Amino acid sequence: MTTAALLSKGATFSIVPSGGGLVAVAELLTLNPAQFTRALLDVTTHDSSGATSDFITDGIYDPGEISGTVHYIANSTNDTALITAMTGGAKQDYSIVVKKAGGTATIAGSGYLTGPGGGGRAGPGRRPPPPAGPGARAADLIWRNRRSGNIRNLNAAKASSLNNQRRASDSLKRPGAHTPTCEAGPP
């Protein structure tokens, strides 16, 4: 069986600093693309059929995070650009270029740098790559894809309301749970 797998060597991650063009993040060691997710809301009621839970989709999806590891060299151009992106707090455009059969593909978007670290974290069973040169160490990056705060806040309120409804419903379903009672007054 043949495979469509390609080596990822040559992948680039670039950011657009304020007032500039795309600048490739140098010394990129690892790059993990975003994983899209969509939440489900539990809408189970007492009349749900078949004694099974019912769910609906949240209506919006989470574009996820892009993470990676770079060689960190203090006061380098890379270091300065990443610190500026983090401390500035502004949304920045980004571009990821990867190989595909017969050329390259570009994934572009906007996001926020939320976690430049300096620990060289490694996943389970992996060691961080060795730093390049004297004074270098591995640094982790977490780039949060853009998301509308208004939609998120509205969604959080909706989810909170549904969770409160579910908690009230769950307390009625649980054996031994407090059940409100009515007492008759004096005859």
Coordinates of C-alpha atoms in Angstrom, one line a residue:
M1 CA 0.0 0.0 0.0
T2 CA 1.3 3.5 -0.8
T3 CA 1.2 6.4 1.5
A4 CA 0.5 10.1 1.0
A5 CA 2.8 11.0 4.0
L6 CA 5.3 13.7 3.5
L7 CA 8.3 14.9 5.6
S8 CA 7.4 18.0 7.5
K9 CA 10.9 19.4 7.2
G10 CA 10.7 22.9 5.9
A11 CA 7.3 23.9 7.6
T12 CA 7.3 27.5 8.7
F13 CA 5.3 29.5 11.2
S14 CA 5.2 33.3 10.5
I15 CA 3.7 36.2 12.4
V16 CA 2.9 39.7 11.3
P17 CA 4.3 42.2 13.9
S18 CA 2.4 45.5 14.1
G19 CA 3.0 47.5 11.0
G20 CA 5.0 44.9 9.1
G21 CA 4.9 41.9 6.8
L22 CA 5.1 38.2 7.6
V23 CA 8.2 37.3 9.6
A24 CA 9.1 33.6 10.0
V25 CA 9.7 32.5 13.5
A26 CA 13.3 31.2 13.4
E27 CA 14.6 27.9 14.7
L28 CA 11.3 26.2 14.8
L29 CA 11.6 22.7 16.3
T30 CA 8.0 21.5 16.5
L31 CA 4.7 22.8 15.3
N32 CA 1.3 21.3 16.3
P33 CA -1.6 22.6 14.3
A34 CA -4.9 23.6 15.9
Q35 CA -7.5 21.0 16.7
F36 CA -11.0 22.3 16.0
T37 CA -13.6 21.4 18.7
R38 CA -17.3 21.9 19.1
A39 CA -18.9 21.5 22.5
L40 CA -22.1 19.6 23.1
L41 CA -24.8 20.8 25.5
D42 CA -26.8 18.3 27.5
V43 CA -30.5 18.9 26.9
T44 CA -31.8 15.7 28.5
T45 CA -35.2 16.1 30.1
H46 CA -37.6 13.7 31.9
D47 CA -39.4 13.1 28.6
S48 CA -36.2 12.1 26.6
S49 CA -37.0 8.9 24.8
G50 CA -35.2 5.6 25.4
A51 CA -33.7 6.7 28.8
T52 CA -30.7 8.2 27.0
S53 CA -29.1 11.6 27.2
D54 CA -29.9 14.1 24.5
F55 CA -27.4 16.6 23.2
I56 CA -27.3 19.5 20.8
T57 CA -24.2 21.3 19.4
D58 CA -23.1 24.4 20.9
G59 CA -23.6 26.4 17.7
I60 CA -20.0 27.7 17.6
Y61 CA -16.7 25.9 17.4
D62 CA -13.4 26.6 19.1
P63 CA -10.6 27.0 16.6
G64 CA -8.1 25.7 19.1
E65 CA -4.5 26.5 19.7
I66 CA -1.4 26.2 17.6
S67 CA 1.6 25.2 19.7
G68 CA 5.2 24.7 19.0
T69 CA 8.8 24.8 20.3
V70 CA 11.6 27.0 19.1
H71 CA 15.2 27.5 20.1
Y72 CA 15.1 30.4 22.6
I73 CA 18.1 32.7 22.4
A74 CA 17.9 35.7 24.8
N75 CA 17.7 39.1 23.1
S76 CA 17.6 37.6 19.6
T77 CA 15.3 38.9 16.9
N78 CA 13.0 35.9 17.5
D79 CA 12.9 36.6 21.3
T80 CA 12.1 40.3 20.8
A81 CA 9.3 39.6 18.3
L82 CA 7.7 37.0 20.5
I83 CA 7.9 39.1 23.7
T84 CA 6.4 42.0 21.8
A85 CA 3.6 39.8 20.5
M86 CA 2.9 38.5 24.1
T87 CA 3.2 41.8 26.0
G88 CA 1.4 43.8 23.3
G89 CA -1.7 41.7 23.6
A90 CA -2.9 42.6 20.1
K91 CA -4.3 40.1 17.7
Q92 CA -1.8 39.3 15.0
D93 CA -2.0 37.5 11.7
Y94 CA -0.1 34.3 11.2
S95 CA 0.7 31.9 8.4
I96 CA 1.7 28.3 8.5
V97 CA 3.3 26.8 5.3
V98 CA 3.5 23.1 5.1
K99 CA 4.3 20.6 2.3
K100 CA 1.7 18.9 0.2
A101 CA 1.9 16.7 -2.8
G102 CA 3.3 18.9 -5.6
G103 CA 4.1 22.0 -3.6
T104 CA 3.1 23.7 -0.4
A105 CA -0.1 24.7 1.4
T106 CA -0.7 27.8 3.5
I107 CA -2.9 28.0 6.5
A108 CA -3.5 31.6 7.6
G109 CA -5.5 33.2 10.4
S110 CA -5.4 35.6 13.3
G111 CA -4.7 35.0 16.9
Y112 CA -3.0 35.9 20.1
L113 CA 0.3 34.7 21.6
T114 CA -0.8 33.4 25.0
G115 CA 2.1 31.4 26.3
P116 CA 5.7 31.9 25.4
G117 CA 7.4 29.7 27.9
G118 CA 11.0 28.9 28.6
G119 CA 10.7 25.4 29.9
G120 CA 11.1 23.3 26.8
R121 CA 8.1 21.2 27.9
A122 CA 8.0 17.8 26.3
G123 CA 5.1 15.5 25.8
P124 CA 4.7 12.2 27.5
G125 CA 7.7 10.0 26.6
R126 CA 9.5 12.8 24.7
R127 CA 12.5 14.8 25.5
P128 CA 12.7 18.5 24.5
P129 CA 15.1 19.0 21.5
P130 CA 18.6 20.2 22.6
P131 CA 19.1 24.0 22.5
A132 CA 21.2 25.4 19.6
G133 CA 24.4 27.0 20.7
P134 CA 25.6 28.6 23.9
G135 CA 23.0 30.5 25.9
A136 CA 20.1 28.8 24.0
R137 CA 17.3 26.7 25.4
A138 CA 14.0 25.4 24.1
A139 CA 11.0 27.6 24.5
D140 CA 7.3 26.7 24.1
L141 CA 4.8 28.8 22.2
I142 CA 1.0 28.7 22.4
W143 CA -0.9 30.7 19.8
R144 CA -4.6 31.1 20.5
N145 CA -6.7 31.3 17.4
R146 CA -9.1 34.3 17.2
R147 CA -12.5 33.9 18.7
S148 CA -15.2 36.5 19.2
G149 CA -15.5 37.4 22.9
N150 CA -19.2 38.5 22.5
I151 CA -20.2 35.1 21.1
R152 CA -18.2 33.3 23.8
N153 CA -19.7 35.3 26.6
L154 CA -23.2 34.8 25.2
N155 CA -22.5 31.1 24.9
A156 CA -21.1 30.9 28.4
A157 CA -24.3 32.5 29.8
K158 CA -26.4 30.0 27.7
A159 CA -24.3 27.0 28.9
S160 CA -24.5 28.2 32.5
S161 CA -28.3 28.5 32.2
L162 CA -28.6 25.0 30.8
N163 CA -26.2 23.6 33.4
N164 CA -28.4 25.2 36.2
Q165 CA -31.5 23.6 34.6
R166 CA -29.7 20.3 34.4
R167 CA -28.6 20.5 38.0
A168 CA -32.2 21.1 39.1
S169 CA -33.4 18.3 36.9
D170 CA -30.6 15.9 38.2
S171 CA -31.6 16.6 41.8
L172 CA -35.1 15.4 41.0
K173 CA -33.8 12.2 39.3
R174 CA -31.4 11.1 42.0
P175 CA -32.8 8.6 44.5
G176 CA -32.8 10.1 48.0
A177 CA -32.5 13.7 46.6
H178 CA -34.4 16.3 48.4
T179 CA -37.9 16.5 46.9
P180 CA -40.0 19.6 47.6
T181 CA -43.2 18.7 49.4
C182 CA -46.5 20.6 50.0
E183 CA -48.1 20.4 53.4
A184 CA -51.7 21.0 54.0
G185 CA -52.6 23.8 56.4
P186 CA -54.8 23.4 59.4
P187 CA -58.2 21.9 58.7

